[in-house]
Coordinates of C-alpha atoms and ligand atoms in Angstrom, one line a residue:
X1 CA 8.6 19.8 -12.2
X2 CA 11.5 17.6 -11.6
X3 CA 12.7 15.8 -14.0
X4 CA 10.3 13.8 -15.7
X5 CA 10.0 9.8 -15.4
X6 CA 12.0 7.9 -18.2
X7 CA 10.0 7.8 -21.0
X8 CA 10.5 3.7 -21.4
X9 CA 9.0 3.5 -17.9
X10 CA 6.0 1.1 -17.9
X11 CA 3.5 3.8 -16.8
X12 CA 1.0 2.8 -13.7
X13 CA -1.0 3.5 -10.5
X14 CA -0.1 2.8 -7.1
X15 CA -2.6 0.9 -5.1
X16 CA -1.1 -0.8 -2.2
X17 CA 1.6 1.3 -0.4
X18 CA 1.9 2.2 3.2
X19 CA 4.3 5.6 3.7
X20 CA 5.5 4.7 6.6
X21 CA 6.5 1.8 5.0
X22 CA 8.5 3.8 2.6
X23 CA 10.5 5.0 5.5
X24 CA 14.6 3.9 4.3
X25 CA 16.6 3.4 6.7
X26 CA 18.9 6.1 5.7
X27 CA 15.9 8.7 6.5
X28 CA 15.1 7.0 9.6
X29 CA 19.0 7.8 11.1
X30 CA 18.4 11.5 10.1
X31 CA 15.2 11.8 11.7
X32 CA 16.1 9.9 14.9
X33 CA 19.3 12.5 15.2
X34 CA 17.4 15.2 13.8
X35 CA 14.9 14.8 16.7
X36 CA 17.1 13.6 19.2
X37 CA 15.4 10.3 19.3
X38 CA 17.6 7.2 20.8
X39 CA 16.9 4.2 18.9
X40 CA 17.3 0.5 19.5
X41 CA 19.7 0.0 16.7
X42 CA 21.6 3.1 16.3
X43 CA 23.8 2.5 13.2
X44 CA 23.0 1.6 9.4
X45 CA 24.6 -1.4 9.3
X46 CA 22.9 -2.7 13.0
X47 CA 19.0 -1.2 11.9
X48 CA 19.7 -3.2 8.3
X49 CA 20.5 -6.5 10.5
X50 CA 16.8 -6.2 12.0
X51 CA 15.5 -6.8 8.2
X52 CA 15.0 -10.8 8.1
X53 CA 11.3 -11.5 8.8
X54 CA 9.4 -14.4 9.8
X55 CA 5.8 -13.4 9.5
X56 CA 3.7 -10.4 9.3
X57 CA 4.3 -9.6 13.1
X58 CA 7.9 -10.0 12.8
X59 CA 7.9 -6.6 10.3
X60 CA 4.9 -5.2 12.0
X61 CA 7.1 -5.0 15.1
X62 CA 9.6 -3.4 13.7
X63 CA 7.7 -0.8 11.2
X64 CA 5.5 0.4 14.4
X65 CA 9.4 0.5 16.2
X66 CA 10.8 2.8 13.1
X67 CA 8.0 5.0 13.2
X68 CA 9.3 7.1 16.4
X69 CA 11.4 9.1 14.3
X70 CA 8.2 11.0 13.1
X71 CA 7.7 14.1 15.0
X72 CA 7.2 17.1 13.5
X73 CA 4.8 18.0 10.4
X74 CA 8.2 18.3 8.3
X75 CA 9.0 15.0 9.0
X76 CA 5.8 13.4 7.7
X77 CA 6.5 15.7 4.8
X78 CA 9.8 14.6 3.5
X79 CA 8.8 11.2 4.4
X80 CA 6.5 11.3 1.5
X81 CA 7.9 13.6 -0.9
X82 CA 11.3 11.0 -0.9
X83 CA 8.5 8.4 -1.6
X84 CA 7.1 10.6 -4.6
X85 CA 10.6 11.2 -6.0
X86 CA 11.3 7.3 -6.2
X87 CA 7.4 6.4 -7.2
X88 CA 8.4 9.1 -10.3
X89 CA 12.0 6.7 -11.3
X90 CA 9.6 3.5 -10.9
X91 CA 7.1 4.9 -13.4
X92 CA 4.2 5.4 -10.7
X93 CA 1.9 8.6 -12.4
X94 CA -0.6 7.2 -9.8
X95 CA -0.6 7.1 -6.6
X96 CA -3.2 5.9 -3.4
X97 CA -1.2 6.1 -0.4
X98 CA -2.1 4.8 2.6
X99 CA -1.4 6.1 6.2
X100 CA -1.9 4.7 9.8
X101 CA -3.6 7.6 12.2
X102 CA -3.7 5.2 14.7
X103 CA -0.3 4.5 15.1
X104 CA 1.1 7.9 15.3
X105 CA -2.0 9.1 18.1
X106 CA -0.9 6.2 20.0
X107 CA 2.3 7.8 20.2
X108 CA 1.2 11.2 21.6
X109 CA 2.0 12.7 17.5
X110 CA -1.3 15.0 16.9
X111 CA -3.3 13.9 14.3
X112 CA -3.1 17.0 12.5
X113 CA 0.7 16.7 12.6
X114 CA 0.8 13.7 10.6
X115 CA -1.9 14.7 8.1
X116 CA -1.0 18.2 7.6
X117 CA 2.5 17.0 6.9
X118 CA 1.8 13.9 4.5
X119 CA -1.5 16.6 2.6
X120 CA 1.6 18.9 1.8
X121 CA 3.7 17.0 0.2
X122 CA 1.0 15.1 -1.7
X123 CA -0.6 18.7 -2.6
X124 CA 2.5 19.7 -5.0
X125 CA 3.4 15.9 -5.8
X126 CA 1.1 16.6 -10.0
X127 CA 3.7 20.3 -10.1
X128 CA 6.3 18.4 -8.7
X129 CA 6.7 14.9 -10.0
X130 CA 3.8 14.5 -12.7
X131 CA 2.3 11.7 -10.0
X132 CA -1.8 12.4 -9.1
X133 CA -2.7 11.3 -5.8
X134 CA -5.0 10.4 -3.1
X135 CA -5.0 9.8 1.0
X136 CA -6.3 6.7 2.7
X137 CA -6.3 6.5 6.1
X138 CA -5.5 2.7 7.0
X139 CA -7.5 1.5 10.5
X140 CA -5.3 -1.0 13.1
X141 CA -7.4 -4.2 13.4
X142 CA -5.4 -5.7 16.2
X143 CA -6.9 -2.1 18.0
X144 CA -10.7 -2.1 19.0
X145 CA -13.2 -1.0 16.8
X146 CA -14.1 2.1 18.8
X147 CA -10.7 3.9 18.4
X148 CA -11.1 3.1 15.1
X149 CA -14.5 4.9 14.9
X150 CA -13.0 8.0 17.2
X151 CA -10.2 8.5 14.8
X152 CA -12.1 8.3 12.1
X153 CA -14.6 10.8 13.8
X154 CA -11.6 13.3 14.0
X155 CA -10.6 12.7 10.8
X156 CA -13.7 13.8 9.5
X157 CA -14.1 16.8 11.5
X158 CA -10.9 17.8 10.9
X159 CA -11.8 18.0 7.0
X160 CA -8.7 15.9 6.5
X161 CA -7.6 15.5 2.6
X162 CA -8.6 11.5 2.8
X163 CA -10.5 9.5 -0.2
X164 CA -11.1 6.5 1.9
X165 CA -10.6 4.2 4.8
X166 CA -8.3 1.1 4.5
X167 CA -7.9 -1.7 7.4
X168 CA -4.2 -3.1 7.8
X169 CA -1.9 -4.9 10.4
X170 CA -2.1 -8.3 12.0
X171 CA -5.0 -9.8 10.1
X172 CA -4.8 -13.3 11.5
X173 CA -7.8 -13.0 15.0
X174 CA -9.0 -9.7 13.7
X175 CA -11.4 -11.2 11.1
X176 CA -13.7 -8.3 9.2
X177 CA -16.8 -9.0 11.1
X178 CA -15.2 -6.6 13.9
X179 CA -15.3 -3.0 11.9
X180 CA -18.9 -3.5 10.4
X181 CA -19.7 0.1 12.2
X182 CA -16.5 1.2 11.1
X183 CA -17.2 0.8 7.3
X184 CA -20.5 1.7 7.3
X185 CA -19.6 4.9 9.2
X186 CA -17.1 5.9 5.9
X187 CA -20.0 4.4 3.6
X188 CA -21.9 7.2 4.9
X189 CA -19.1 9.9 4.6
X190 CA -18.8 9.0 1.1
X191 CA -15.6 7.8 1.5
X192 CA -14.1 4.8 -0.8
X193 CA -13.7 1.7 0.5
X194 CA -10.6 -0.5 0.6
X195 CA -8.9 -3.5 3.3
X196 CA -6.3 -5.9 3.7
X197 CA -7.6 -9.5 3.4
X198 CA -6.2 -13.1 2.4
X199 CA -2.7 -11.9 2.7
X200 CA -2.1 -14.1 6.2
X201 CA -5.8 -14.5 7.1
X202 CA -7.9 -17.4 5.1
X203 CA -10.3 -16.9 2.1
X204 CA -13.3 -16.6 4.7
X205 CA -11.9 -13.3 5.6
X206 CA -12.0 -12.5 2.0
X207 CA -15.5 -13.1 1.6
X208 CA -16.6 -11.3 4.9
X209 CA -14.5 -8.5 3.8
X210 CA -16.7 -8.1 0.2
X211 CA -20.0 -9.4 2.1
X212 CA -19.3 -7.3 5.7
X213 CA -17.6 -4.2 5.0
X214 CA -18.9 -3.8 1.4
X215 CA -14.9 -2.7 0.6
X216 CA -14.2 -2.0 -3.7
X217 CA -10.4 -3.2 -3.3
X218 CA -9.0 -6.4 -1.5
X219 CA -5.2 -5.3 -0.4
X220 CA -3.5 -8.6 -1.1
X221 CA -6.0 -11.5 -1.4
X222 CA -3.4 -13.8 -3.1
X223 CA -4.9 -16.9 0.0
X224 CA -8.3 -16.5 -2.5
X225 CA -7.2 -19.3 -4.9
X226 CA -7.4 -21.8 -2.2
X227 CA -11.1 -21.2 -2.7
X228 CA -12.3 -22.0 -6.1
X229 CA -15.7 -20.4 -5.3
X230 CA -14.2 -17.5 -4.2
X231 CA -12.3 -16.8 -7.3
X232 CA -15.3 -17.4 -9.7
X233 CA -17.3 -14.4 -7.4
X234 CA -14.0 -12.3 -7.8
X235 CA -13.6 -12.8 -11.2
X236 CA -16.9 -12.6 -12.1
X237 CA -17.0 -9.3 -10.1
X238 CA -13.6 -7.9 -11.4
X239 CA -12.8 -6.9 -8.3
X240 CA -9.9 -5.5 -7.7
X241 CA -6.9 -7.0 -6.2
X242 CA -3.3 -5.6 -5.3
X243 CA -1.0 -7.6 -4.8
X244 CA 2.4 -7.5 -3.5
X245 CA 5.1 -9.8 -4.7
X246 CA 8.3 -9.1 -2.5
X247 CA 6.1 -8.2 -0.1
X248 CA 4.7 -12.1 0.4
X249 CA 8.3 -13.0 -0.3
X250 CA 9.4 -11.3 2.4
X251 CA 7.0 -11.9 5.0
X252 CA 6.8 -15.4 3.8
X253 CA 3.5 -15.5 3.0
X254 CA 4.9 -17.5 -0.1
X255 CA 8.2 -19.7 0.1
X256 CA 9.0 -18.2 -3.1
X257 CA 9.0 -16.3 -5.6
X258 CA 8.8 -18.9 -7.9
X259 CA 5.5 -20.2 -5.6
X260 CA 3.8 -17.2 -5.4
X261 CA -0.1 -17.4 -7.1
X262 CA -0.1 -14.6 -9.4
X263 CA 0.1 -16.2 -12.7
X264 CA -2.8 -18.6 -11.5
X265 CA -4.2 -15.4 -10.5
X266 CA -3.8 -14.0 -14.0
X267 CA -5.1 -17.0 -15.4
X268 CA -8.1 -17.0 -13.2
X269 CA -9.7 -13.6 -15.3
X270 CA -8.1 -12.1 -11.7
X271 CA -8.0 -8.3 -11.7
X272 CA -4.9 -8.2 -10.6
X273 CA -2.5 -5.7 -10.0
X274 CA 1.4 -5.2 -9.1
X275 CA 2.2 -2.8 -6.1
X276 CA 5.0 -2.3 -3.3
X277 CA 3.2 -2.6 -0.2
X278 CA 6.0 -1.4 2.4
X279 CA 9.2 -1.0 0.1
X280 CA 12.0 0.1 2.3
X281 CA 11.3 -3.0 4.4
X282 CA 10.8 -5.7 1.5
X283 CA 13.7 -4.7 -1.3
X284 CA 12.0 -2.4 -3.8
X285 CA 9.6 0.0 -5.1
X286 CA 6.8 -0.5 -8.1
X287 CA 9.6 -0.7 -10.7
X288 CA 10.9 -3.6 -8.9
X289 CA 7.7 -5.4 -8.4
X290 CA 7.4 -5.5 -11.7
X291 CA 10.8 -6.5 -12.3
X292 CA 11.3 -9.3 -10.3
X293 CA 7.4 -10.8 -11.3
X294 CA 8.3 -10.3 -14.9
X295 CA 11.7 -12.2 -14.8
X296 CA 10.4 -14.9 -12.8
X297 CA 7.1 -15.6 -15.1
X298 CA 8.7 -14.4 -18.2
X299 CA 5.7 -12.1 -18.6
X300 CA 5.8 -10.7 -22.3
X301 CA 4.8 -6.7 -23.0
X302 CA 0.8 -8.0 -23.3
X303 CA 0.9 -9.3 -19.9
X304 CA 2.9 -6.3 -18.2
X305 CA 0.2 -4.2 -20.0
X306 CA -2.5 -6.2 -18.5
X307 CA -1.0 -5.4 -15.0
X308 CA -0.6 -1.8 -15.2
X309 CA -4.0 -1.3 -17.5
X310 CA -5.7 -3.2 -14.2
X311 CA -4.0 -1.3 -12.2
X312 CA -5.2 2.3 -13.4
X313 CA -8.6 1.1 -14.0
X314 CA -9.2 0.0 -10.1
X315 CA -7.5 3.1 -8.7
X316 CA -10.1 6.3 -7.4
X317 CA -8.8 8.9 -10.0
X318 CA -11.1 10.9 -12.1
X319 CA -12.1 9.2 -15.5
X320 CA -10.2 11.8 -17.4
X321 CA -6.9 11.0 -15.3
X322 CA -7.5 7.0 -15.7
X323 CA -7.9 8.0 -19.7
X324 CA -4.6 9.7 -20.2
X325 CA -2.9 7.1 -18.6
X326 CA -4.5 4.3 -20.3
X327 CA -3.3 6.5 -23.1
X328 CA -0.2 6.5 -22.0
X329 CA -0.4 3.4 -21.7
X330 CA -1.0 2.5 -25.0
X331 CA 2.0 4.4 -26.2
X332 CA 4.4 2.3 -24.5
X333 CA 3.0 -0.7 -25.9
X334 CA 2.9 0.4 -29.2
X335 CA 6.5 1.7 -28.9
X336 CA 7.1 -2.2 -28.6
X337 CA 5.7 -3.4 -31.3
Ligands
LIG401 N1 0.9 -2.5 7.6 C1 2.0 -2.2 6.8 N2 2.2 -3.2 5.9 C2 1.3 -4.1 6.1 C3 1.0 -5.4 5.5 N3 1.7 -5.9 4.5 N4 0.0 -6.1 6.0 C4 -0.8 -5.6 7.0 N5 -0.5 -4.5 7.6 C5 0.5 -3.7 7.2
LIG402 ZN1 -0.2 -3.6 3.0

């Protein structure tokens, strides 16, 4: 192993994380030249000027941009193992990591390119960096439902390394009601269950997600406390919720930081938890989730507890795992007094 984590490292999972969003733009310059891919903004400083978003589309069009640079199966694979390395200096021993098939098919990259290359990385990340894992495979629902379905299809007879299905990109005219088939299909795969919802879209989409799809996880859902009702059935359901701070600052799904609903959230009996999202794009990893939420609500050693206990509870890892790191959890908060 490399070395380990810092030991006053608030220990937690990783719930919400895209790897191409973990893509810096440091990598991206080495890939583009390692591949002899041109791109749009050819220097650091002119790719970092192309990181002030407006929206949700605004990044979207630029992530989807970045993601030429992935070619070859070793590309995939350092992309993630440079995510593993930084998830270990935030304190992630956790990890669900999501992936868009979609997006690199679309691009003529073989499915089995991007998978085999993200599976190897993730198969040595326990040896390597003392961080457990697990593959979902995110579905595009500005794309139509039935390349969802034949990707999926090809995921599954591929016997790809995946623990579940997510859906992500531009949520606002793609409600839930269009990949019914889609999450029924992976209901019957036995495959977990997990989609974006309420980050742009309104609390209806919320609902429809839980009512339609069935999913165990809401990605985001921060819009849900404009819907009392909605937060009593989430509450009173504990389901899970993973929320992105810098993320919504970012994409100005909040005005601020200082606006943002999670200590409503928290107050709500919300099971909430703190994760990066995309964090090359939106100024930090878990660490600095976690950071920037504590210093802005003053949360005290309880609450940040609260946070990552949530956190390891909702994610798909086996009991035992989840116990060890509630374990170690415990640890750090007794080390505090
Ligand atoms: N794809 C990558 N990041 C996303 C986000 N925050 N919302 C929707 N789709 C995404
Ligand atoms: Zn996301």
């Amino acid at each position: 192993m490399e070395t380990p984590a810092p030991a006053q490292l608030l220990p937690k999972a990783e719930l919400h994380l895209h790897i191409e969003g973990t893509l810096e733009p440091e990598l991206i310059l080495e890939l583009a030249a390692r591949n002899g891919i041109e791109l749009p903004h050819p220097t650091l400083e002119e790719l970092r000027a192309q990181y002030e978003f407006t929206d949700l589309q605004s990044f979207l069009d630029l992530y989807y941009a970045n993601m030429a640079v992935l070619v070859a199966e070793a590309d995939f694979a350092d992309m993630t193992r440079a995510y593993l390395r930084r998830a270990r200096e935030s304190g992630v021993r956790h990890a669900e990591i999501m992936f868009d098939p979609q997006a690199h098919v679309a691009r003529g990259i073989p499915l089995t390119t991007a998978v085999a290359g993200i599976a190897s990385a993730l198969a040595a990340s326990e040896a390597e960096f003392g961080i457990t894992t697990g593959l979902i495979a995110a579905f595009l629902r500005d794309q139509p439902e039935d390349d969802a379905l034949d990707v999926l299809g090809q995921l599954l007879a591929m016997d790809a390394p995946i623990i579940g299905i997510g859906l992500d990109s531009a949520e606002v005219g793609n409600p839930p009601s269009k990949f019914i088939r889609l999450f029924d299909r992976a209901r019957e795969a036995g495959l977990r269950l997990v989609a974006h919802a309420g980050e742009e879209g309104p609390p209806s989409y919320v609902w429809d997600t839980l009512d339609l799809l069935g999913v165990e996880r809401i990605d985001h859902g921060i819009r849900c406390v404009e819907d009392s009702r909605l937060v009593q059935r989430l509450a009173a359901g504990q389901v899970p919720l993973t929320v992105c701070p810098l993320s919504n600052v970012r994409l100005r799904a909040v005005d601020t930081l200082a606006a943002h609903p999670l200590p409503q959230m928290l107050a709500s009996g919300l099971n909430v938890s703190i994760n990066s999202d995309d964090p090359a794009y939106f100024g930090g990893y878990a660490r600095e989730n976690f950071q920037a939420a504590a210093a802005e609500f003053s949360f005290d050693a309880d609450t940040l507890e609260v946070l990552a206990g949530n956190s390891i509870r909702s994610s798909f890892a086996t009991e035992t795992r989840k116990a060890e790191l509630l374990a170690e959890l415990a640890r750090w908060r007794a080390a505090r007094g």
